[in-house]
Amino acid sequence: MRIWFSNIVDTQRRMLEVTGERVRIGRSEANDLVLHSPYIAAQAATLYRQDRGWEIVASGNNGLKVDGEHIAAGDHRLLQYSTEIEIFPYTLQLDLPTKADLTRERELALQDQAMSDVLAAIHRELLERMDLRRAISAEQQADQAFQLTLERHIETIAAGRRELKEDAGSLTDHFAAHAIRNELLRRTNRHPPEQKEASNQGQATSGPREHMNEAAQVWSRQVTAVPQREIELQKTAEYIENLLHSAPASSAPSPQIGTVLQRQFWTAWQKIAASLAMEFRQYLAIKVITKEIKDIVFGLGPLEDLLRLKSISEIMVVDKDRIYIERNGQIEESGRRFVSDEVVETIMQRIVGKVGRRIDKSQPLVDARLADGSRVNAIIPPLAVSGPSLTIRKFPDKKISIRDLVALGALPSSACDFLRAMVLARRNILVSGGTGSGKTTLLNCLSDFIPDSERIVTVEDTAELQLAKQHVVRLETKDANVEGAGEYTIRDLVRNALRMRPDRVVVGECRGAEALDMLQAMNTGHDGSLTTIHANSAFDVGLRLEVLVQMAADLPVESIRSQVASAVDIIIQLKRLADGRRIVSQITECAGINPSNGNLELRDIYLLDEISEQLEATGQLPTFTASLIDSGLLQLDSFYGPGPEQFADADSLSPVGEP
C-alpha cells in the first residue's frame, strides 16, 4: 500500500510505501507517518491491516474525515480503494491493493516458496556431487572448464526434478518469469531513473570506484548460454518493459521493486507467458536456477542482485524468507529469499572471513564490511531467535561531496560555508543524529575541507570512512581470538592514535568508554578532531557524553561538563524526515558552562524551521566569529546567504576558506 500526502500550505506531494500490518499517523516523531503541524494530535489515527482489508481508527481529539465523512476519536472505518483522508491541514490519498491483488500476492508467495524448495534441493545434491562444501579458490571461479562442469551438473539435477517437468508448467513458468524479471532489474540498474537518486543524499549515482562484484563477473557469466535464446530473452524483456511503460497513469510502474515486480510485472507476464514456446520457458527456468545456485556457491546468494542496484541504500535480512531493502528512504520487501538458514550462515561466514573475523555459536554477533566498504552486521542464534539476521548498509559508488548535499537541500550553502570555516579553523566537531540519518556521510564531507598537508588518523569499529586524503592512517578494532586474547577496542586505538603524531583524530563513532579518550584528545592539542554520536538533539549530546564518560571513569558530572565544554566547539545535528530525506536540523556552538546553573551553554547558530523544513540562521553568532573573519575564513554575510530557492545551485558555494 502507498500513502500520498500533502499539506494545504505546501503543494509538494510526498509518498510513503507501507510494508507492515500497522501504520501510525500523527505529529509525534514516533509515528510511521509524521505530519508536521501543531493542529494534529501526537497520534491522530492508526491504520490496521485486517483479513477483510485496511481499517482506520481515529485517536485524535479533533477527529478526521474519510471520503468527506467525519470520524470521531475511537471510531473506525473499513477503507476502500483510493480512499481520501483529511487530517487538517493534511490530505492523504491511499493506494490500496485490490482483492485481486491480494489473491495474486498469496499465489506468488506460494510459488516463491516452492521455487526456494526446489533450489534448496538442487543445491544440496550439487554439494554432494561436486564436493563443494570446501572453500572454492579464485582459480576455480575463473576456470571455464570448472564452470561448465558445474552448470552441466545443475542442468542434469534440474532435469530430474518432477516439479520442472513439462506437465508441471506453472512452476517452470514461475522460474521463467524470474529470468525476465532479472533482465528488467539489470536494465534498471544500468539506466537508473533520475528520480531514484533525487530524494536521498546518501545514495550517489555512479562513479569510478570498483564495485564489490566486479570480480564476480567471471563466475556470474553463464557458460552454457545459447546466443539465440539470449536474444529472445532480451526481446521478451523489452516487450514487457514497453507494456509496463504504456500502462495507465493510475497503475504506472513505481520505481520501487515491490510494486513493479509484484503487481504490474506479473500482470504483464500473464499476458504473454502462454505465447512463449515451452522449450524457451524451460531454457529460462534452467537459466534462473543456474544463476541462483552459482550466486550461492560463489557469491552472496540472493543479495547479489540487491547489491548491484545502486538505488538501494540498505539490505535487511530478517530471516531466510524475508529480505527488506531501503530505497529513497523508504523500506520495502525485496521479494527475494534464501533457500535455507544454512545458506544464510555460510554467506555470513564468507563475508566476515574476508576481514579476519568469525561468526559461530561461541561468537554469534559480529560487525564486518564488504569489499566496497559497506557496513555489515551479522547475528545468529541463540541471540537471533527467528534465525540468522544480516544488515548491510551500502555505500554509494561515488563519494558524496558537500556540494551534493547542498544541491539536494540537506543544508543551505551559507551553512556549508560556515562548516568549511569550522574545519579550517581547527574547531572540534561532533556530528549527531539517529540511525541512518547520514552521520558518516556528513563526516566524510567535512573531511574534504581538511588541508592535504595534515596527518589524519581514523579509528573505527569497522573501517567505513572514505576520506579522500593522501596522509590518512586507518585503524580498525580487532575481536578476540578463539582463546579470548588479542582484542583491541576503540579505546585502545584512540589512545594509540595519540602516539602516532596526528594533526587530527577522526573517530567513526563514540558509543562507549572511548568518549573520554576522545575528549582528552580534543583537549590535548589535537584540535580539529571529528567524531559522530547517537543523540536526538544538541542538548541530548551533552547528556549522552556524560553517560559515556562515566562508563570509563567514575567522575563527577561537573568535571565531565567542564571537559565537554572545553573540548567540543560545534555540534551538527542531523534529522531524517518522514519521507526519508536526511537534512541538517541544527548547528550549535558549545559556548562553555552557564555560571548560573552549571549546565552546558549551547548557542544555536542554525536551526530547522519545522514548517518550511529549511535550515535557517538564528541571528546568533559564535563566540569566535571575530577570529574567523580576521583570518579570512568566513564572511559575515555567510550567515544570511542564499535562500532555499538557491539550494539546487551547487555551484553557488562561496570559495571563501577553500583549502
XYZ file of C-alpha atoms in Angstrom:
659
model
C 0.000 0.000 0.000
C 1.118 3.542 -0.750
C 0.029 6.704 1.084
C 0.301 10.001 -0.789
C 0.130 13.061 1.475
C 0.362 16.835 1.115
C -0.124 19.963 3.219
C -2.535 22.670 2.101
C 0.274 25.246 2.511
C 2.752 23.090 0.601
C 1.904 21.871 -2.894
C 4.594 19.178 -2.838
C 3.048 15.689 -2.782
C 5.008 13.010 -0.934
C 4.611 9.240 -0.712
C 5.071 6.613 1.996
C 5.359 2.956 0.989
C 3.751 0.714 3.641
C 5.135 -2.776 4.217
C 3.825 -3.746 7.676
C 0.431 -4.530 9.158
C 0.046 -1.237 11.041
C 0.662 2.432 10.249
C 0.594 5.094 12.972
C -0.141 8.659 11.836
C 0.373 11.854 13.810
C 2.606 14.743 14.844
C 4.977 12.733 17.044
C 8.280 11.516 15.575
C 7.421 8.041 16.892
C 4.764 7.626 14.173
C 5.304 5.808 10.889
C 3.848 8.781 9.005
C 4.812 12.067 10.676
C 2.640 15.085 9.831
C 4.317 18.297 10.967
C 1.585 20.571 12.264
C 0.575 21.865 15.724
C -3.087 21.256 14.749
C -2.536 17.480 14.573
C -2.537 15.232 17.642
C 0.611 13.389 18.688
C -1.134 10.283 17.351
C -4.089 11.167 15.169
C -5.003 7.814 13.636
C -3.861 4.249 13.080
C -4.264 2.028 10.022
C -4.605 -1.718 10.599
C -4.454 -4.471 8.023
C -7.314 -6.920 8.671
C -8.386 -10.074 6.818
C -11.113 -8.094 5.058
C -8.800 -5.178 4.161
C -7.375 -1.994 5.717
C -9.181 -0.253 8.572
C -8.612 3.195 10.108
C -9.129 4.069 13.794
C -9.251 7.759 14.779
C -7.491 8.679 18.023
C -7.008 12.473 17.922
C -9.356 14.847 19.713
C -10.135 16.739 16.512
C -11.125 13.607 14.599
C -10.661 13.270 10.860
C -12.591 12.821 7.625
C -12.712 9.702 5.466
C -14.051 10.444 1.977
C -15.753 13.549 3.407
C -17.341 11.768 6.409
C -16.273 12.974 9.871
C -14.839 10.210 12.096
C -14.675 10.917 15.832
C -11.961 9.669 18.183
C -12.358 5.948 18.825
C -14.417 5.302 15.682
C -13.148 3.077 12.883
C -13.928 2.610 9.199
C -13.085 -0.025 6.617
C -11.195 1.671 3.801
C -11.866 1.322 0.090
C -9.514 1.596 -2.872
C -8.253 5.184 -3.410
C -9.722 6.402 -0.108
C -9.060 10.073 0.753
C -8.401 11.024 4.380
C -8.367 14.589 5.713
C -6.403 15.407 8.874
C -6.228 19.192 8.830
C -4.079 20.658 7.353
C -3.055 17.443 5.534
C -4.786 15.388 2.853
C -3.901 11.694 2.496
C -4.652 9.546 -0.544
C -4.461 5.770 -0.002
C -3.486 3.484 -2.857
C -4.838 0.182 -1.527
C -4.317 -3.198 -3.186
C -7.493 -4.659 -4.665
C -8.866 -8.076 -3.719
C -7.407 -9.463 -6.947
C -4.017 -8.020 -5.994
C -4.135 -9.734 -2.601
C -5.102 -13.066 -4.176
C -2.265 -12.774 -6.693
C 0.192 -11.911 -3.921
C -0.765 -15.055 -1.991
C -0.342 -17.185 -5.123
C 3.046 -15.652 -5.853
C 4.150 -16.231 -2.256
C 3.281 -19.939 -2.567
C 5.167 -20.216 -5.852
C 8.164 -18.385 -4.388
C 8.220 -20.896 -1.541
C 8.032 -23.796 -3.988
C 10.823 -22.191 -6.018
C 13.005 -21.924 -2.891
C 12.357 -25.572 -2.021
C 13.476 -26.696 -5.489
C 16.598 -24.525 -5.356
C 17.462 -25.871 -1.895
C 17.116 -29.470 -3.099
C 19.261 -28.823 -6.207
C 21.879 -27.054 -4.105
C 22.120 -29.928 -1.616
C 22.532 -32.509 -4.377
C 25.124 -30.361 -6.157
C 27.185 -30.075 -2.968
C 27.351 -33.856 -2.746
C 28.118 -34.398 -6.439
C 30.975 -31.889 -6.676
C 32.159 -31.800 -3.045
C 31.626 -28.049 -2.848
C 31.466 -27.807 0.933
C 35.089 -26.701 0.978
C 36.073 -23.142 0.096
C 36.280 -22.530 -3.655
C 39.515 -20.960 -4.837
C 39.785 -17.923 -7.096
C 41.296 -20.165 -9.767
C 38.184 -22.357 -9.777
C 35.941 -19.303 -10.040
C 37.815 -18.207 -13.164
C 38.226 -21.711 -14.623
C 35.807 -22.066 -17.550
C 36.059 -25.863 -17.518
C 35.055 -25.927 -13.846
C 32.175 -23.557 -14.573
C 30.993 -25.729 -17.448
C 31.086 -28.885 -15.305
C 29.133 -27.146 -12.540
C 26.473 -25.844 -14.931
C 26.056 -29.259 -16.576
C 25.513 -30.832 -13.165
C 22.901 -28.191 -12.348
C 21.085 -28.885 -15.637
C 21.128 -32.648 -15.019
C 19.816 -32.321 -11.480
C 17.122 -29.832 -12.521
C 16.015 -32.047 -15.417
C 15.314 -34.822 -12.917
C 13.049 -32.709 -10.730
C 9.393 -33.609 -11.239
C 8.365 -30.028 -10.399
C 10.080 -28.858 -13.595
C 8.689 -31.478 -15.946
C 6.679 -30.246 -18.899
C 3.387 -31.293 -17.314
C 4.178 -29.160 -14.241
C 4.342 -25.991 -16.252
C 3.217 -23.484 -13.604
C 6.439 -23.663 -11.578
C 8.528 -23.737 -14.760
C 6.701 -20.594 -15.845
C 7.406 -19.018 -12.460
C 11.132 -19.696 -12.862
C 10.963 -18.330 -16.415
C 9.245 -15.174 -15.182
C 12.115 -14.587 -12.767
C 14.539 -14.747 -15.691
C 12.643 -11.886 -17.363
C 12.441 -10.094 -14.017
C 16.228 -10.329 -13.576
C 16.758 -8.879 -17.040
C 14.469 -5.943 -16.209
C 16.384 -5.353 -12.975
C 19.644 -5.403 -14.901
C 18.278 -2.782 -17.296
C 17.055 -0.670 -14.378
C 20.467 -0.839 -12.759
C 22.208 0.083 -15.992
C 19.907 3.068 -16.689
C 18.544 4.155 -13.285
C 15.837 6.845 -13.428
C 16.941 10.180 -12.004
C 14.000 10.054 -9.631
C 15.629 7.248 -7.676
C 18.576 9.363 -6.661
C 16.946 12.750 -6.211
C 15.488 12.339 -2.729
C 18.286 10.625 -0.836
C 21.614 12.376 -0.476
C 23.190 9.234 0.945
C 22.909 7.428 -2.392
C 25.114 8.700 -5.201
C 24.547 7.831 -8.846
C 27.658 6.306 -10.276
C 31.385 6.638 -10.108
C 34.757 5.193 -10.882
C 35.046 3.198 -7.674
C 35.399 -0.502 -8.174
C 32.198 -2.355 -7.366
C 32.477 -5.210 -4.921
C 31.079 -7.649 -7.501
C 33.433 -6.802 -10.371
C 35.476 -9.924 -9.678
C 32.267 -11.938 -9.541
C 31.539 -11.147 -13.190
C 33.872 -14.024 -14.099
C 31.684 -16.660 -12.470
C 28.328 -14.920 -12.964
C 28.598 -15.323 -16.729
C 26.696 -18.438 -17.871
C 28.993 -20.692 -19.908
C 26.107 -22.778 -21.293
C 24.131 -19.748 -22.503
C 22.659 -20.137 -26.013
C 23.103 -16.891 -28.020
C 19.824 -17.250 -29.919
C 17.886 -17.848 -26.694
C 19.595 -14.857 -25.065
C 18.475 -12.623 -27.921
C 14.941 -13.942 -27.485
C 15.179 -13.225 -23.745
C 16.210 -9.615 -24.369
C 13.394 -9.067 -26.854
C 10.837 -10.541 -24.443
C 12.093 -8.342 -21.604
C 11.964 -5.305 -23.867
C 8.386 -6.147 -24.839
C 7.289 -6.420 -21.188
C 9.144 -3.209 -20.384
C 7.111 -1.454 -23.082
C 3.912 -2.916 -21.627
C 4.810 -1.510 -18.209
C 5.576 1.956 -19.539
C 2.372 2.042 -21.581
C 0.209 1.195 -18.548
C -2.433 3.758 -17.469
C -1.187 6.526 -15.193
C -3.098 5.101 -12.234
C -1.127 1.876 -12.395
C 2.141 3.061 -13.917
C 5.254 1.345 -12.621
C 6.632 2.689 -9.375
C 10.405 2.975 -9.012
C 10.154 0.583 -6.072
C 10.987 -3.081 -6.551
C 7.989 -4.442 -4.676
C 5.431 -2.531 -6.720
C 6.938 -3.137 -10.141
C 7.725 -6.793 -9.660
C 4.798 -7.885 -7.506
C 1.986 -6.089 -9.336
C 2.471 -4.647 -12.820
C 5.178 -7.093 -13.866
C 3.169 -10.213 -13.063
C 0.126 -8.826 -14.841
C 2.226 -8.214 -17.956
C 3.856 -11.656 -17.668
C 0.477 -13.417 -17.572
C -0.443 -11.723 -20.846
C 2.475 -13.226 -22.770
C 3.512 -16.396 -20.877
C 1.241 -18.750 -22.834
C 2.521 -17.390 -26.160
C 6.130 -18.360 -25.393
C 7.370 -21.741 -26.598
C 7.705 -24.375 -23.871
C 11.341 -25.013 -24.852
C 12.106 -21.318 -24.360
C 10.390 -21.262 -20.967
C 12.368 -24.317 -19.891
C 15.584 -22.622 -21.028
C 14.708 -19.570 -18.930
C 13.937 -21.777 -15.930
C 17.328 -23.518 -16.169
C 19.000 -20.132 -16.607
C 17.486 -18.815 -13.384
C 18.318 -21.993 -11.474
C 21.917 -21.856 -12.697
C 22.238 -18.202 -11.724
C 20.721 -18.667 -8.270
C 22.865 -21.703 -7.452
C 26.063 -20.045 -8.687
C 25.264 -16.949 -6.628
C 25.047 -19.206 -3.571
C 28.180 -21.212 -4.378
C 30.425 -18.282 -5.331
C 28.783 -15.097 -4.070
C 26.227 -13.797 -1.609
C 23.161 -15.647 -2.860
C 20.017 -13.532 -3.354
C 21.886 -10.469 -2.077
C 23.944 -10.297 -5.271
C 21.154 -8.673 -7.293
C 20.327 -6.247 -4.496
C 23.942 -5.195 -4.057
C 24.166 -4.364 -7.757
C 21.245 -1.925 -7.562
C 22.753 1.492 -6.872
C 19.451 2.938 -5.656
C 19.315 0.573 -2.654
C 20.925 2.013 0.475
C 20.285 -0.789 2.979
C 19.609 -4.525 2.874
C 17.956 -6.133 5.903
C 17.679 -9.915 6.159
C 15.023 -10.629 8.792
C 15.207 -14.383 8.240
C 15.713 -16.695 5.277
C 12.240 -15.936 3.889
C 12.158 -12.158 4.320
C 14.657 -9.688 2.899
C 13.805 -5.995 3.139
C 15.537 -3.085 1.440
C 15.662 0.667 1.883
C 15.425 2.827 -1.203
C 14.758 6.575 -1.356
C 14.460 6.484 2.419
C 11.542 4.002 2.330
C 11.607 0.374 3.469
C 10.027 -2.285 1.264
C 10.132 -6.037 0.846
C 12.557 -7.129 -1.863
C 10.727 -10.267 -2.975
C 13.980 -12.227 -2.567
C 14.679 -15.092 -0.159
C 17.380 -17.559 0.888
C 16.906 -21.268 0.335
C 17.831 -22.194 3.926
C 19.244 -20.918 7.216
C 22.408 -22.893 6.478
C 22.984 -20.849 3.317
C 22.471 -17.584 5.233
C 25.107 -18.588 7.791
C 27.503 -19.745 5.066
C 27.273 -16.382 3.348
C 27.763 -14.603 6.670
C 30.946 -16.580 7.257
C 32.077 -15.782 3.718
C 31.676 -12.051 4.394
C 33.265 -11.857 7.852
C 36.081 -14.275 6.971
C 37.409 -11.836 4.362
C 38.092 -9.231 7.059
C 39.621 -11.661 9.520
C 36.579 -12.129 11.738
C 34.378 -15.076 12.574
C 30.794 -15.887 13.481
C 29.768 -19.100 15.230
C 27.894 -20.306 18.293
C 30.616 -19.009 20.613
C 30.641 -15.590 18.897
C 27.164 -15.147 17.400
C 27.412 -11.403 16.794
C 29.897 -9.625 14.530
C 30.436 -6.384 12.602
C 32.274 -6.530 9.286
C 32.447 -4.817 5.901
C 32.227 -5.689 2.235
C 34.983 -5.038 -0.278
C 33.476 -1.654 -1.191
C 33.389 -0.564 2.465
C 29.682 -1.222 3.043
C 28.893 -1.876 6.699
C 27.717 -5.368 7.694
C 26.153 -6.574 10.934
C 25.506 -10.308 11.319
C 23.819 -12.137 14.171
C 22.837 -15.786 14.518
C 21.073 -17.993 17.102
C 20.968 -18.177 20.054
C 20.966 -14.342 20.017
C 18.756 -14.133 16.908
C 15.606 -16.002 17.887
C 13.971 -16.132 14.426
C 17.100 -17.324 12.624
C 20.270 -15.702 11.254
C 19.832 -11.997 10.532
C 22.014 -9.770 8.381
C 22.044 -5.995 7.890
C 24.102 -4.314 5.157
C 24.452 -0.523 4.981
C 25.536 0.057 1.396
C 27.887 2.842 0.478
C 27.455 4.765 -2.764
C 29.746 4.063 -5.706
C 30.654 7.736 -5.859
C 31.774 9.568 -2.749
C 29.216 12.168 -1.708
C 30.526 15.734 -1.567
C 29.210 18.692 0.384
C 28.064 20.165 -2.934
C 25.804 17.143 -3.420
C 24.241 17.741 -0.004
C 23.606 21.397 -0.811
C 22.123 20.525 -4.196
C 19.745 18.048 -2.547
C 18.596 20.532 0.098
C 20.244 18.870 3.095
C 21.668 22.249 4.127
C 21.962 25.734 2.587
C 25.204 26.924 1.018
C 25.614 29.546 3.764
C 25.726 26.765 6.376
C 28.163 24.888 4.157
C 30.492 27.919 4.152
C 30.240 28.077 7.931
C 31.136 24.383 8.360
C 34.063 24.753 5.969
C 35.363 27.600 8.112
C 34.949 25.490 11.265
C 37.077 22.679 9.833
C 39.790 25.013 8.546
C 39.832 26.869 11.877
C 40.509 23.512 13.573
C 37.344 23.528 15.662
C 36.362 20.214 17.249
C 33.122 18.951 15.712
C 30.588 16.331 16.812
C 28.088 15.060 14.224
C 24.958 13.808 15.974
C 21.806 12.037 14.823
C 19.795 8.859 14.830
C 20.448 5.623 12.980
C 20.562 6.142 9.222
C 20.430 9.937 9.483
C 23.629 10.402 7.443
C 26.269 10.981 10.150
C 29.049 9.076 8.377
C 28.208 10.726 5.050
C 28.482 14.212 6.546
C 31.695 13.286 8.379
C 33.204 12.214 5.052
C 32.128 15.527 3.504
C 33.641 17.586 6.316
C 36.943 15.738 5.941
C 37.236 17.127 2.395
C 37.942 20.546 3.925
C 40.993 19.304 5.874
C 44.190 20.594 4.235
C 46.207 17.926 2.422
C 49.289 18.786 4.464
C 47.757 17.482 7.703
C 48.141 13.950 9.069
C 44.848 12.221 9.903
C 44.379 9.076 11.991
C 40.940 7.427 11.799
C 39.637 4.976 14.384
C 36.612 2.772 13.689
C 34.919 -0.417 14.772
C 34.546 -1.343 11.110
C 36.506 0.732 8.592
C 33.932 2.604 6.503
C 35.074 6.214 6.367
C 36.059 7.376 2.876
C 38.497 10.207 3.422
C 39.760 11.462 0.063
C 43.133 12.436 1.503
C 46.690 11.195 0.974
C 48.031 11.272 4.527
C 45.493 9.073 6.323
C 46.241 6.189 8.699
C 43.200 3.942 9.171
C 42.822 1.918 12.359
C 40.178 -0.778 12.916
C 39.271 -2.718 16.038
C 40.034 -6.416 16.378
C 37.960 -9.057 18.126
C 39.440 -11.583 20.497
C 40.654 -14.868 19.031
C 39.374 -18.330 19.942
C 41.465 -18.297 23.132
C 39.930 -14.959 24.142
C 43.121 -12.960 23.605
C 44.188 -10.330 21.093
C 41.217 -7.968 21.391
C 41.786 -4.280 20.585
C 38.910 -1.895 21.287
C 38.127 1.600 20.059
C 39.530 2.925 23.315
C 42.825 1.102 22.788
C 43.114 2.515 19.276
C 42.251 6.085 20.298
C 44.989 6.009 22.933
C 47.407 4.564 20.392
C 46.407 7.167 17.779
C 47.661 9.928 20.093
C 51.147 8.390 19.873
C 51.131 8.479 16.055
C 51.697 12.232 15.728
C 48.236 13.034 14.322
C 47.187 16.542 13.356
C 43.588 15.371 13.628
C 41.914 12.309 15.113
C 38.700 11.142 13.462
C 36.650 8.558 15.373
C 33.902 6.867 13.364
C 31.529 6.826 16.330
C 31.687 7.335 20.085
C 29.368 4.841 21.704
C 31.195 3.786 24.872
C 34.102 4.496 27.180
C 36.182 5.795 24.264
C 34.256 9.083 24.605
C 36.577 10.020 27.494
C 39.685 9.387 25.397
C 38.220 11.367 22.511
C 37.553 14.355 24.796
C 41.093 14.047 26.142
C 42.469 14.101 22.594
C 40.455 17.236 21.778
C 41.740 18.858 24.969
C 45.410 17.983 24.488
C 46.447 19.701 21.298
C 44.591 17.681 18.682
C 42.280 20.480 17.625
C 40.084 19.956 14.600
C 39.145 16.400 15.527
C 35.815 14.956 14.406
C 33.527 12.179 15.556
C 29.881 11.080 15.477
C 27.489 10.219 18.269
C 23.913 8.970 18.571
C 21.612 11.634 20.059
C 18.272 13.279 19.295
C 19.367 16.910 19.703
C 22.360 19.070 20.520
C 21.151 19.273 24.127
C 20.997 15.465 24.321
C 24.593 15.234 23.071
C 25.828 16.694 26.358
C 23.703 14.276 28.398
C 24.878 11.307 26.352
C 28.533 12.272 26.683
C 28.095 12.380 30.453
C 26.822 8.805 30.427
C 29.520 7.551 28.038
C 32.367 9.157 30.002
C 31.081 7.630 33.239
C 31.389 4.220 31.581
C 35.146 4.849 31.535
C 35.674 6.540 34.887
C 33.673 7.479 37.959
C 33.932 11.227 37.508
C 31.619 13.907 38.913
C 29.155 15.382 36.424
C 30.608 18.864 36.907
C 34.044 17.657 35.843
C 32.638 15.898 32.778
C 30.734 19.004 31.703
C 33.887 21.070 32.022
C 35.727 18.565 29.812
C 32.943 18.657 27.212
C 32.744 22.464 27.264
C 36.499 22.738 26.776
C 36.739 20.050 24.076
C 33.652 20.410 21.867
C 33.180 23.521 19.747
C 30.408 22.655 17.276
C 27.560 20.108 17.294
C 25.879 19.315 13.977
C 22.504 17.620 14.405
C 21.047 15.509 11.586
C 17.440 14.507 11.152
C 15.621 12.017 8.982
C 12.246 13.277 7.754
C 9.108 11.186 7.314
C 9.617 10.963 3.553
C 13.130 9.543 4.024
C 15.095 12.728 3.295
C 18.089 13.428 5.522
C 18.790 17.028 6.480
C 20.877 19.087 8.893
C 18.450 20.272 11.562
C 20.730 22.139 13.944
C 24.230 23.638 14.054
C 25.047 24.579 17.631
C 28.056 26.061 19.387
C 29.088 24.666 22.757
C 29.981 28.017 24.303
C 31.103 26.885 27.758
C 29.418 26.451 31.141
C 26.441 28.514 32.237
C 27.559 30.063 35.559
C 24.022 30.254 36.909
C 23.064 26.570 36.639
C 26.284 24.735 35.766
C 24.872 23.301 32.538
C 26.466 23.443 29.126
C 25.881 26.764 27.378
C 24.532 25.881 23.911
C 24.041 28.518 21.233
C 22.068 27.615 18.088
C 23.758 29.141 15.045
C 21.426 27.456 12.536
C 18.074 25.868 13.321
C 15.494 23.971 11.290
C 12.206 25.701 10.552
C 9.663 22.927 11.167
C 7.125 24.422 8.767
C 9.334 25.015 5.738
C 11.757 22.204 6.679
C 14.669 24.514 5.819
C 17.766 25.242 7.892
C 17.927 28.948 8.739
C 20.380 31.199 10.562
C 19.084 32.151 14.015
C 20.902 35.500 14.068
C 23.194 34.382 16.884
C 26.904 34.385 16.060
C 29.503 32.036 17.533
C 31.794 33.453 20.202
C 34.805 33.088 17.896
C 33.258 34.926 14.920
C 35.787 37.754 15.057
C 38.771 35.397 14.723
C 37.147 33.667 11.726
C 36.532 36.965 9.944
C 40.006 38.328 10.761
C 41.634 35.185 9.366
C 39.590 35.418 6.168
C 37.901 32.059 6.701
C 34.378 33.476 6.839
C 32.388 36.481 5.721
C 29.669 37.832 7.957
C 27.060 37.608 5.191
C 27.579 33.832 5.162
C 25.014 33.678 7.958
C 22.473 35.377 5.738
C 23.332 33.735 2.439
C 21.272 32.121 -0.337
C 17.744 31.093 0.484
C 16.012 27.763 -0.132
C 15.257 28.680 -3.743
C 19.001 28.504 -4.475
C 19.632 25.110 -2.906
C 19.645 23.409 -6.283
C 22.595 25.512 -7.468
C 25.500 23.545 -6.028
C 27.991 25.755 -7.866
C 26.853 28.790 -5.889
C 29.004 27.789 -2.915
C 31.280 30.575 -1.784
C 35.003 29.970 -2.362
C 35.814 31.602 0.973
C 38.037 29.371 3.074
C 38.920 26.983 0.252
C 41.862 24.865 1.494
